[in-house]
PDB file of C-alpha atoms in Angstrom:
ATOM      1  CA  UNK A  54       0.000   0.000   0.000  1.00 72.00           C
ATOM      2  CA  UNK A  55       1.179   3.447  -0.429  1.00 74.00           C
ATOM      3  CA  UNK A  56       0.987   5.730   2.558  1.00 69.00           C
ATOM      4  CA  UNK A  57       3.969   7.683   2.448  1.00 70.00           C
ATOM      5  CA  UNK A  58       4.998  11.173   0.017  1.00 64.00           C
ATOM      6  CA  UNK A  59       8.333   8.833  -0.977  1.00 65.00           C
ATOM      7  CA  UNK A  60       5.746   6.357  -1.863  1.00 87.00           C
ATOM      8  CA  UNK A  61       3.651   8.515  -4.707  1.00 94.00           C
ATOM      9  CA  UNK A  62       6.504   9.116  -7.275  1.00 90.00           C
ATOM     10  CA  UNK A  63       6.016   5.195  -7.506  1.00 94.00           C
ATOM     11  CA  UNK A  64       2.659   5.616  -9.539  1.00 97.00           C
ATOM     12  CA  UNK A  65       4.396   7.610 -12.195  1.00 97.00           C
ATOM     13  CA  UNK A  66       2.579   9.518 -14.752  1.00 98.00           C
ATOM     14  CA  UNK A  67      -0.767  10.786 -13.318  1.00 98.00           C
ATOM     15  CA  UNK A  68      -3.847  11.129 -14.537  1.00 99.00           C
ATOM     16  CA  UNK A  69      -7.229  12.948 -12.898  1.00 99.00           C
ATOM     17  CA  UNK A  70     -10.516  12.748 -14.350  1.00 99.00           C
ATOM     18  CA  UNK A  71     -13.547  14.435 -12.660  1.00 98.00           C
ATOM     19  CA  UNK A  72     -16.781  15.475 -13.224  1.00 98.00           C
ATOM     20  CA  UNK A  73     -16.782  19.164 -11.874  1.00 98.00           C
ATOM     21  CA  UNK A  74     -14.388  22.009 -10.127  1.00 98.00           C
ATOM     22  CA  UNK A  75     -12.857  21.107  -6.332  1.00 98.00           C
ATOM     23  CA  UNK A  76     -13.397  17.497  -7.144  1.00 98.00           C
ATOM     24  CA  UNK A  77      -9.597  17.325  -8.215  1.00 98.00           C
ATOM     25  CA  UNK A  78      -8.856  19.074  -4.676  1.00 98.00           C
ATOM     26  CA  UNK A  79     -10.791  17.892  -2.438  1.00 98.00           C
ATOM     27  CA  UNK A  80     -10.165  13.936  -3.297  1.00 98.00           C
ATOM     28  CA  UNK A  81      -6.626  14.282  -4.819  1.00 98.00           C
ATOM     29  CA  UNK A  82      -4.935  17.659  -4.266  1.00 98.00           C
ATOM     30  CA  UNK A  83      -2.237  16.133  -1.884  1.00 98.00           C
ATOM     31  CA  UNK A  84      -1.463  13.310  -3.483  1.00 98.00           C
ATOM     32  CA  UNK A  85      -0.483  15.516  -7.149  1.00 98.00           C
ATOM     33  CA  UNK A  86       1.224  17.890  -5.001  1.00 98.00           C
ATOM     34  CA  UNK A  87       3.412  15.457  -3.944  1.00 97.00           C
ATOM     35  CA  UNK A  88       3.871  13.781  -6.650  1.00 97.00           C
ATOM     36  CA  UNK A  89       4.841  17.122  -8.814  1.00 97.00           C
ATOM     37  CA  UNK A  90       7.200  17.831  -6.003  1.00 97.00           C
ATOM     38  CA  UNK A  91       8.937  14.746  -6.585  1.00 96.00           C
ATOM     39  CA  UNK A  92       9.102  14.966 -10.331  1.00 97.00           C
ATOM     40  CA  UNK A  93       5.756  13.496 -11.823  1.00 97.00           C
ATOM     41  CA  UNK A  94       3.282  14.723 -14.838  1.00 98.00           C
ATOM     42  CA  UNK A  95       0.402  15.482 -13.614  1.00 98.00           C
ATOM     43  CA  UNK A  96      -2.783  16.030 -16.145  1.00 98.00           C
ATOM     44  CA  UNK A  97      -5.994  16.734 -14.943  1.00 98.00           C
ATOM     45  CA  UNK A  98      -9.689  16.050 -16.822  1.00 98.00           C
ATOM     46  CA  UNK A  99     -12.651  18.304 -15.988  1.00 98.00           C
ATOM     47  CA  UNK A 100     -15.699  17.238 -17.074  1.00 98.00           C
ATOM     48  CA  UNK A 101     -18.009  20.266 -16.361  1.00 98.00           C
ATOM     49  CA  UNK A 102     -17.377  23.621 -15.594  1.00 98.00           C
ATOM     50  CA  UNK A 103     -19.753  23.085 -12.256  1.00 97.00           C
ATOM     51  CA  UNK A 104     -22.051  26.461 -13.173  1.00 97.00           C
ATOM     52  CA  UNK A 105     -24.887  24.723 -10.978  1.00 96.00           C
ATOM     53  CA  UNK A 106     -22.301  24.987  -7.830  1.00 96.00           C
ATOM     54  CA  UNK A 107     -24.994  27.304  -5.838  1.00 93.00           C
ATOM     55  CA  UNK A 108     -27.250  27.733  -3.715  1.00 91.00           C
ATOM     56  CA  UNK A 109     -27.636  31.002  -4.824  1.00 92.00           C
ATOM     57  CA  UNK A 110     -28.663  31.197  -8.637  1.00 92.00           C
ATOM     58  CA  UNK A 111     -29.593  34.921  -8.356  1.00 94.00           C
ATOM     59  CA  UNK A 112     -26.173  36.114  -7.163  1.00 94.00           C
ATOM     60  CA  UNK A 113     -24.497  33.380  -9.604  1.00 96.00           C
ATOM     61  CA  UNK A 114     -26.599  32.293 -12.729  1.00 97.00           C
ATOM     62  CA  UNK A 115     -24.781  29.864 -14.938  1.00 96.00           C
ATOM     63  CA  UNK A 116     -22.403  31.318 -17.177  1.00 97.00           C
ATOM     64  CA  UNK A 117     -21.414  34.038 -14.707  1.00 97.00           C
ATOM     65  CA  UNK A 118     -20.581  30.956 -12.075  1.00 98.00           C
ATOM     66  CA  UNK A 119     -19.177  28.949 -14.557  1.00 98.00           C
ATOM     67  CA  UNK A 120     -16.560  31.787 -15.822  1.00 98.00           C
ATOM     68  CA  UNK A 121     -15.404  32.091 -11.826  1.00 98.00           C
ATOM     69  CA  UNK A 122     -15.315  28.164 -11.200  1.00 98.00           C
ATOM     70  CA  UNK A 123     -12.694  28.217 -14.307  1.00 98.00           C
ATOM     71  CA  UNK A 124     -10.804  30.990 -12.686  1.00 98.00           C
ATOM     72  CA  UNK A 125     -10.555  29.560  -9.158  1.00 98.00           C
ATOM     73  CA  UNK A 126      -9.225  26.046 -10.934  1.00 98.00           C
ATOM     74  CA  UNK A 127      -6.589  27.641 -13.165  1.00 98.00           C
ATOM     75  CA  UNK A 128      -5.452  29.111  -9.206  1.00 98.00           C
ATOM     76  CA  UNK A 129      -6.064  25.862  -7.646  1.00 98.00           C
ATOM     77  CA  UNK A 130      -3.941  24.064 -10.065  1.00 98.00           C
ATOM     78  CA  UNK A 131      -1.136  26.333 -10.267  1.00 98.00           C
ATOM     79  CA  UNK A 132      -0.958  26.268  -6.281  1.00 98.00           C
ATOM     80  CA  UNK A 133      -0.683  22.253  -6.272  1.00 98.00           C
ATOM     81  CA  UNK A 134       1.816  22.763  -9.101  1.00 98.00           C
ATOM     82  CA  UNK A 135      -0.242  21.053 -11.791  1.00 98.00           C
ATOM     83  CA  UNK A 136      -0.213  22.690 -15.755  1.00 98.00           C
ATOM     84  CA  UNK A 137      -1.887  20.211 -17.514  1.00 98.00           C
ATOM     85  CA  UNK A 138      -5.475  20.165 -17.561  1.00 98.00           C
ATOM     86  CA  UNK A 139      -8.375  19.115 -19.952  1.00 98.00           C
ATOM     87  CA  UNK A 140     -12.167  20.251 -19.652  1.00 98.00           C
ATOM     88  CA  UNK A 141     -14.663  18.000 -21.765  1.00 98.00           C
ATOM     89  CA  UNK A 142     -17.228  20.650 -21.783  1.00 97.00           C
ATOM     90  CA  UNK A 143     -20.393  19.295 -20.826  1.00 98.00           C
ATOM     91  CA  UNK A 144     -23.058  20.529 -18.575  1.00 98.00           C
ATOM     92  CA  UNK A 145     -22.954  20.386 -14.727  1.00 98.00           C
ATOM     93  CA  UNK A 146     -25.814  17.820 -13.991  1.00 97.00           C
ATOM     94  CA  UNK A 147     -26.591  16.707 -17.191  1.00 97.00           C
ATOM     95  CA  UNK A 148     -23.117  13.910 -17.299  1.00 98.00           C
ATOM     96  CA  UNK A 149     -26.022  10.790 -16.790  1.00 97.00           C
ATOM     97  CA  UNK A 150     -27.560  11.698 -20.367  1.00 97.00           C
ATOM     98  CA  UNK A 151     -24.168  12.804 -21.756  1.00 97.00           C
ATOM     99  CA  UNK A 152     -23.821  10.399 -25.309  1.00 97.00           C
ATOM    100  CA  UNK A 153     -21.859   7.656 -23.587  1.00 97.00           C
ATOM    101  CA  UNK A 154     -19.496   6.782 -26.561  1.00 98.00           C
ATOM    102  CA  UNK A 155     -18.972  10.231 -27.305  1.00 98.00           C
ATOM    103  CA  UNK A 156     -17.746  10.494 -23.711  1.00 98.00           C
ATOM    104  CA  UNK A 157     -15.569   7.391 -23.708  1.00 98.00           C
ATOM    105  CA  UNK A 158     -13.858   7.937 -26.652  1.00 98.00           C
ATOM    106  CA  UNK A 159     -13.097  11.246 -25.765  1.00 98.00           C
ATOM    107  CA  UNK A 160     -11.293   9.766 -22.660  1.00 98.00           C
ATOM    108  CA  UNK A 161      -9.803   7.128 -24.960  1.00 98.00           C
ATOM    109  CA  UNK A 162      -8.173   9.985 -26.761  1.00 98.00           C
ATOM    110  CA  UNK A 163      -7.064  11.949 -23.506  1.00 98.00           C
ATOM    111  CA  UNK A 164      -5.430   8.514 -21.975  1.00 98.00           C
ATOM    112  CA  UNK A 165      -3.809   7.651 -25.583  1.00 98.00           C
ATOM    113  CA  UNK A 166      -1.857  11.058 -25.508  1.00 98.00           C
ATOM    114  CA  UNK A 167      -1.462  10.931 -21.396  1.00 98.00           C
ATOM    115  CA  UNK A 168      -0.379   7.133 -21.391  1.00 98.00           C
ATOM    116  CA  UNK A 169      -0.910   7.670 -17.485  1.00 98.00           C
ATOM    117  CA  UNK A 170       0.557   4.955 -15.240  1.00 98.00           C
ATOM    118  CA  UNK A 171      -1.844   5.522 -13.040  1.00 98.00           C
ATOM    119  CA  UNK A 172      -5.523   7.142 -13.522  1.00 98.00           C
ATOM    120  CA  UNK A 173      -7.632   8.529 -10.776  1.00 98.00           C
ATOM    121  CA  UNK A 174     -11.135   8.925 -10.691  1.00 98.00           C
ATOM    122  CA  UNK A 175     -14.487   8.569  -8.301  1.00 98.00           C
ATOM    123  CA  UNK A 176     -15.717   4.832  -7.807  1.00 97.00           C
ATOM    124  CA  UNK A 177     -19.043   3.453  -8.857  1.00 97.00           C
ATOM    125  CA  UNK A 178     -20.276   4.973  -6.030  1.00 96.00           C
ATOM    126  CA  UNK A 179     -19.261   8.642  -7.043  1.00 97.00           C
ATOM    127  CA  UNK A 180     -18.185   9.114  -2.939  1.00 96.00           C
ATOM    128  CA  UNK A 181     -21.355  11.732  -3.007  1.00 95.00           C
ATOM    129  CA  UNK A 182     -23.910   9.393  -5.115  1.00 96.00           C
ATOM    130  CA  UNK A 183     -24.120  12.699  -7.209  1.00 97.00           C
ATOM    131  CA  UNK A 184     -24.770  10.940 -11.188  1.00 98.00           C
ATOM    132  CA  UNK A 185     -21.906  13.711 -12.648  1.00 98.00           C
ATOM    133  CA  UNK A 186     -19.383  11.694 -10.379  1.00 98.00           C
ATOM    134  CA  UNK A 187     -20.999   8.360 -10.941  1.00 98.00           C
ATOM    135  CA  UNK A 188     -21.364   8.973 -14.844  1.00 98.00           C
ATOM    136  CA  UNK A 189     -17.829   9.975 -15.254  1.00 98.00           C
ATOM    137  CA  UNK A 190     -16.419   7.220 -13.255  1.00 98.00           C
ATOM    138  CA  UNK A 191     -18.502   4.675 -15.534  1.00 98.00           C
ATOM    139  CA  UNK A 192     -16.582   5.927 -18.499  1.00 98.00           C
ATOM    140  CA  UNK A 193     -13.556   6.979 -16.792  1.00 98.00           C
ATOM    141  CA  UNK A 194     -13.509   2.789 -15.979  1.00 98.00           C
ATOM    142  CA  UNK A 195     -14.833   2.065 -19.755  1.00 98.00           C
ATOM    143  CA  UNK A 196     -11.634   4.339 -21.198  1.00 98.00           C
ATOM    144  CA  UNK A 197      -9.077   2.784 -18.879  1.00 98.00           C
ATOM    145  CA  UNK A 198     -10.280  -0.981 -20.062  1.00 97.00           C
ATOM    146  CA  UNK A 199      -9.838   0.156 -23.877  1.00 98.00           C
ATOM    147  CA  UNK A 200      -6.778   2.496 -23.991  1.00 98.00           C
ATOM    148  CA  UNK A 201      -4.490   2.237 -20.860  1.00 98.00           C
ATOM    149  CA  UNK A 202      -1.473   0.877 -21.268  1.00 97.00           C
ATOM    150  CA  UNK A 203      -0.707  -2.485 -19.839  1.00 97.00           C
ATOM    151  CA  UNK A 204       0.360  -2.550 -16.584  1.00 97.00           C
ATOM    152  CA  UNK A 205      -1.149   1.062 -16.035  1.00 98.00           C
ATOM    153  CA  UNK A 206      -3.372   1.104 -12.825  1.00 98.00           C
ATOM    154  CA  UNK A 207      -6.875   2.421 -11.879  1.00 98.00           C
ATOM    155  CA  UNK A 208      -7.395   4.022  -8.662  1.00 98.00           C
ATOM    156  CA  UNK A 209     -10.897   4.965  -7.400  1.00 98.00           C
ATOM    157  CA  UNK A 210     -11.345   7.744  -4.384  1.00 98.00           C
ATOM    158  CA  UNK A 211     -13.167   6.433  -1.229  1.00 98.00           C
ATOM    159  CA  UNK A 212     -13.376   7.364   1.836  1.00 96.00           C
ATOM    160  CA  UNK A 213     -11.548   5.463   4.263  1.00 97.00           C
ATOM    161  CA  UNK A 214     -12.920   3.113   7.166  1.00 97.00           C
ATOM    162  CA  UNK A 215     -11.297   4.226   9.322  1.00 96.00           C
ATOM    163  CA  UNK A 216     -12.717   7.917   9.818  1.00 96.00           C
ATOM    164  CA  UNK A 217     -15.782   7.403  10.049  1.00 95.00           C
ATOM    165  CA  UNK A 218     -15.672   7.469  13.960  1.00 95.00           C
ATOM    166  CA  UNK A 219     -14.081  10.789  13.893  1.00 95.00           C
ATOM    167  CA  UNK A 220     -16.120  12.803  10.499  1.00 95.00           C
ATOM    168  CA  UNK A 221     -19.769  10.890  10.694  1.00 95.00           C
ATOM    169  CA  UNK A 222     -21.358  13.351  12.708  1.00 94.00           C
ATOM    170  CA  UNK A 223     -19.860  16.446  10.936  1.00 94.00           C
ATOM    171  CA  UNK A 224     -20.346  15.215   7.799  1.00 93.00           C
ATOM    172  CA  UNK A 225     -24.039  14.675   9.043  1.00 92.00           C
ATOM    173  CA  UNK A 226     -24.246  17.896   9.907  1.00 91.00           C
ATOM    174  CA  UNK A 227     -23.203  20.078   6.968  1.00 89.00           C
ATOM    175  CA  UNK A 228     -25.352  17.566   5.080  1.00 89.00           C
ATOM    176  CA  UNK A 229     -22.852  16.631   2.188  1.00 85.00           C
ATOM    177  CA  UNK A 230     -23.628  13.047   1.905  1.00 91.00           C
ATOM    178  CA  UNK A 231     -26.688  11.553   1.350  1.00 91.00           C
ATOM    179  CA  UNK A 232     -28.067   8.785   3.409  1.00 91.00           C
ATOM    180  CA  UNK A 233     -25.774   5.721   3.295  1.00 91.00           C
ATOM    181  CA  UNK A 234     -23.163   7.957   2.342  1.00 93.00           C
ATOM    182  CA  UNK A 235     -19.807   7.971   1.990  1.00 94.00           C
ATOM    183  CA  UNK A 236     -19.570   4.414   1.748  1.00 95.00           C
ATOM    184  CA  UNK A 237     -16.190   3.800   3.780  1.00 96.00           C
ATOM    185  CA  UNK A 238     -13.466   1.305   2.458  1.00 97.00           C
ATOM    186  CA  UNK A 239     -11.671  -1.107   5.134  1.00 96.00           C
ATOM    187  CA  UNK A 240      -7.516  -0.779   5.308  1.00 95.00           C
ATOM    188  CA  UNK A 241      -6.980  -3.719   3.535  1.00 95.00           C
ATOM    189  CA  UNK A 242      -8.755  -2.759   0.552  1.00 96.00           C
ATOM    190  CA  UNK A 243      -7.100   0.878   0.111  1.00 96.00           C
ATOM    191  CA  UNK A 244      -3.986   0.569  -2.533  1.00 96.00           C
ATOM    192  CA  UNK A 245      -2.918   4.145  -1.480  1.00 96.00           C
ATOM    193  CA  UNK A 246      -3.936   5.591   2.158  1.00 96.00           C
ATOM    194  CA  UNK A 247      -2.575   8.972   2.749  1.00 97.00           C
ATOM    195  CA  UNK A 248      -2.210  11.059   5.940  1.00 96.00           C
ATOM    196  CA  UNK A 249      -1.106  14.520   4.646  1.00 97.00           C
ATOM    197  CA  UNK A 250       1.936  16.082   6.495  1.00 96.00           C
ATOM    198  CA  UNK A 251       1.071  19.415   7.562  1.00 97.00           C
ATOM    199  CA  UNK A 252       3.186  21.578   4.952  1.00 97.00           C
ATOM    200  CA  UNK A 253       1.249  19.651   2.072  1.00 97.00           C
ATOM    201  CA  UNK A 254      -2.189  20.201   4.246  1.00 98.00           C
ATOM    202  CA  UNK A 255      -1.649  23.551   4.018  1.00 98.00           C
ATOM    203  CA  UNK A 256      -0.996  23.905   0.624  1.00 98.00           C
ATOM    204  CA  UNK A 257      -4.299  21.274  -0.224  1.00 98.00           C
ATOM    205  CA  UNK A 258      -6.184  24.153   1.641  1.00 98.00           C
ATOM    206  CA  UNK A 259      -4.676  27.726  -0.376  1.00 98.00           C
ATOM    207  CA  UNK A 260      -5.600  25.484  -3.110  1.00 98.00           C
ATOM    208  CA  UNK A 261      -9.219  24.633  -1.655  1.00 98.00           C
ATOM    209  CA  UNK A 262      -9.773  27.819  -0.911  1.00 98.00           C
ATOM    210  CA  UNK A 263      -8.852  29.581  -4.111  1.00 98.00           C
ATOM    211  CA  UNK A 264     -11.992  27.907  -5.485  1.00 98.00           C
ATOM    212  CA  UNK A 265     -13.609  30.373  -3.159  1.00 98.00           C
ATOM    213  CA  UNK A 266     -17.012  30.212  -4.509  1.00 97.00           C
ATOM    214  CA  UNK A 267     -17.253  26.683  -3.274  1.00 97.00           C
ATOM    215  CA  UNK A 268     -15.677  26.469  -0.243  1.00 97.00           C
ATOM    216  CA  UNK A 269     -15.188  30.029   1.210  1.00 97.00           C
ATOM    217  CA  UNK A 270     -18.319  29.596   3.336  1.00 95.00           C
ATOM    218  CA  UNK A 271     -17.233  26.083   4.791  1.00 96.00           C
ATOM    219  CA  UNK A 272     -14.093  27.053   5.518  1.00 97.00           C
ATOM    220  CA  UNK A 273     -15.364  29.983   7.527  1.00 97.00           C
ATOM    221  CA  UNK A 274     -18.180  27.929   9.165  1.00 95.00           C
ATOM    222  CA  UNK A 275     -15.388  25.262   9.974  1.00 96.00           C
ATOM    223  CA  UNK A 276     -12.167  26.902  11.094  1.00 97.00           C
ATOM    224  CA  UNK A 277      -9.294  26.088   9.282  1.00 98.00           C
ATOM    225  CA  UNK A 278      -7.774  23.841  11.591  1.00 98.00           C
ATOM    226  CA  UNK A 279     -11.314  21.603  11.150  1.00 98.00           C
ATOM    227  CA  UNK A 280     -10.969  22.047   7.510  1.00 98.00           C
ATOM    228  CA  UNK A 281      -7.418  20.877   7.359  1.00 98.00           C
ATOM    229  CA  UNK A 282      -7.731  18.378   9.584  1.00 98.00           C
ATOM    230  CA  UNK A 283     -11.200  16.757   7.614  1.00 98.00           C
ATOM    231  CA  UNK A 284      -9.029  17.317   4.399  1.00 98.00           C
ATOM    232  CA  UNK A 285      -6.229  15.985   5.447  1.00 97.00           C
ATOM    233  CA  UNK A 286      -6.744  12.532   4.462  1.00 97.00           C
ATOM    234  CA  UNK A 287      -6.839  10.700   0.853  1.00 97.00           C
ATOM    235  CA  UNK A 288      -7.432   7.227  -0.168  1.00 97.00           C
ATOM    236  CA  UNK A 289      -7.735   5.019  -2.892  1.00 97.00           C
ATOM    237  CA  UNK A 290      -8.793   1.675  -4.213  1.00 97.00           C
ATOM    238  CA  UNK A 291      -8.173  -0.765  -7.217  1.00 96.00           C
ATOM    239  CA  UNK A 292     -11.642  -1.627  -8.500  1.00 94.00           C
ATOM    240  CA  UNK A 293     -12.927  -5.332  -8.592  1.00 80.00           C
ATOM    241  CA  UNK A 294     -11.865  -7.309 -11.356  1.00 69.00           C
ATOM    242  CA  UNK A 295     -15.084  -7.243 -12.751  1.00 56.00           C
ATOM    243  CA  UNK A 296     -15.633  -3.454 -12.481  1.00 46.00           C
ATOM    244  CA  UNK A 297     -13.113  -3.010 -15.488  1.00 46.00           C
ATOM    245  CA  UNK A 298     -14.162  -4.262 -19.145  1.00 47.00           C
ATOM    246  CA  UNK A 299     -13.152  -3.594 -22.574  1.00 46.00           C
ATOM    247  CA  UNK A 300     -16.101  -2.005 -24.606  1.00 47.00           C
TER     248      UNK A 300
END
């Protein structure tokens, strides 16, 4: 298992796919810091540009929000030290009736060019249930089986077992997940379980909190220390054998 910085260069060329802004962050921002510090391409896939983001639709209709969302990226990249990224241009919400071939070839193309060692991207379960995460996962897992190289890996973000005892009742609280949600991973099931030191915390959170718009509130409401501390944490796990097929 990897659960160490040293440990990350070991997965090589990396490649991100998500469905909208802060997904990248939030699930994976340590891990590509750490792996740009020690040397490693980085390329990151946006599916949507996340203009539904709100709860405030007056203050931020659509294209205004969307045109903010791609600012606070470009800064959230460029603070986690990553200047390779990809949007695929669809509509926040709408990934479920997305064409599904047009989406998986279009991945096909992206890992062809990347040839990633290692691609990461939400499992089945899309960590939230939200269908963006869950769509883009489906094809994310569709590309991999048709274009990664051999030997190349496929890493899905969970949430880990064993912090439940410590997050459930926050997480309850600011209402994030769904019922029966996250669905937690045991230890022996994670292929890379990371503990962020505090230096690459801290930058995980400037880079958070550039995409102000979506987490300037929460961070406020939180503290920082709570934030870093709930953020702090990143794992991953190789899907079943049957969850990746050749289309």
């Amino acid at each position: 298992m990897i659960g160490r910085a040293c440990d990350v260069a070991g997965l090589g060329v990396i490649l991100g796919i998500w469905a909208h802004p802060d997904d990248e962050a939030y699930l994976s921002g340590g891990l590509m810091a750490m792996a740009r510090d020690s040397g490693s391409r980085v390329v990151c896939v946006t599916a949507t540009c996340g203009e539904l983001g709100t709860g405030d639709p007056v203050e931020w209709p659509p294209h205004r929000l969307a045109a903010a969302r791609a600012r606070e990226l470009a800064r959230c990249l460029e603070i986690l030290g990553v200047g390779e990224h990809h949007w695929l241009g669809y509509r926040d919400g709408q990934c479920a009736q997305v064409s599904r071939s047009d989406a998986v070839a279009r991945l096909c193309d992206v890992i062809e060019r990347v040839r990633p060692d290692t691609v990461l991207t939400f499992g089945p379960d899309g960590i939230t249930g939200h269908p963006d995460h869950q769509a883009v996962s489906a094809w994310t897992t569709a590309a991999f089986g048709r274009a990664a190289s051999p030997g190349a890996r496929l890493l899905y973000a969970t949430f880990a077992e064993r912090r439940a005892p410590r997050w459930s009742a926050l997480n309850e609280s600011l209402g994030i997940f769904p019922p029966g949600y996250p669905i937690t991973t045991p230890a022996h099931l994670l292929a890379v379980d990371l503990v962020l030191d505090a230096e690459t915390a801290a930058r995980k959170v400037r880079a958070l909190a550039a995409q102000e718009t979506q987490t300037g509130q929460l961070i406020a409401a939180m503290g920082v220390d709570c934030f870093t501390a709930w953020v702090g944490d990143e794992s991953f796990a190789e899907p079943r054998p049957t969850a990746v097929r050749i289309e």
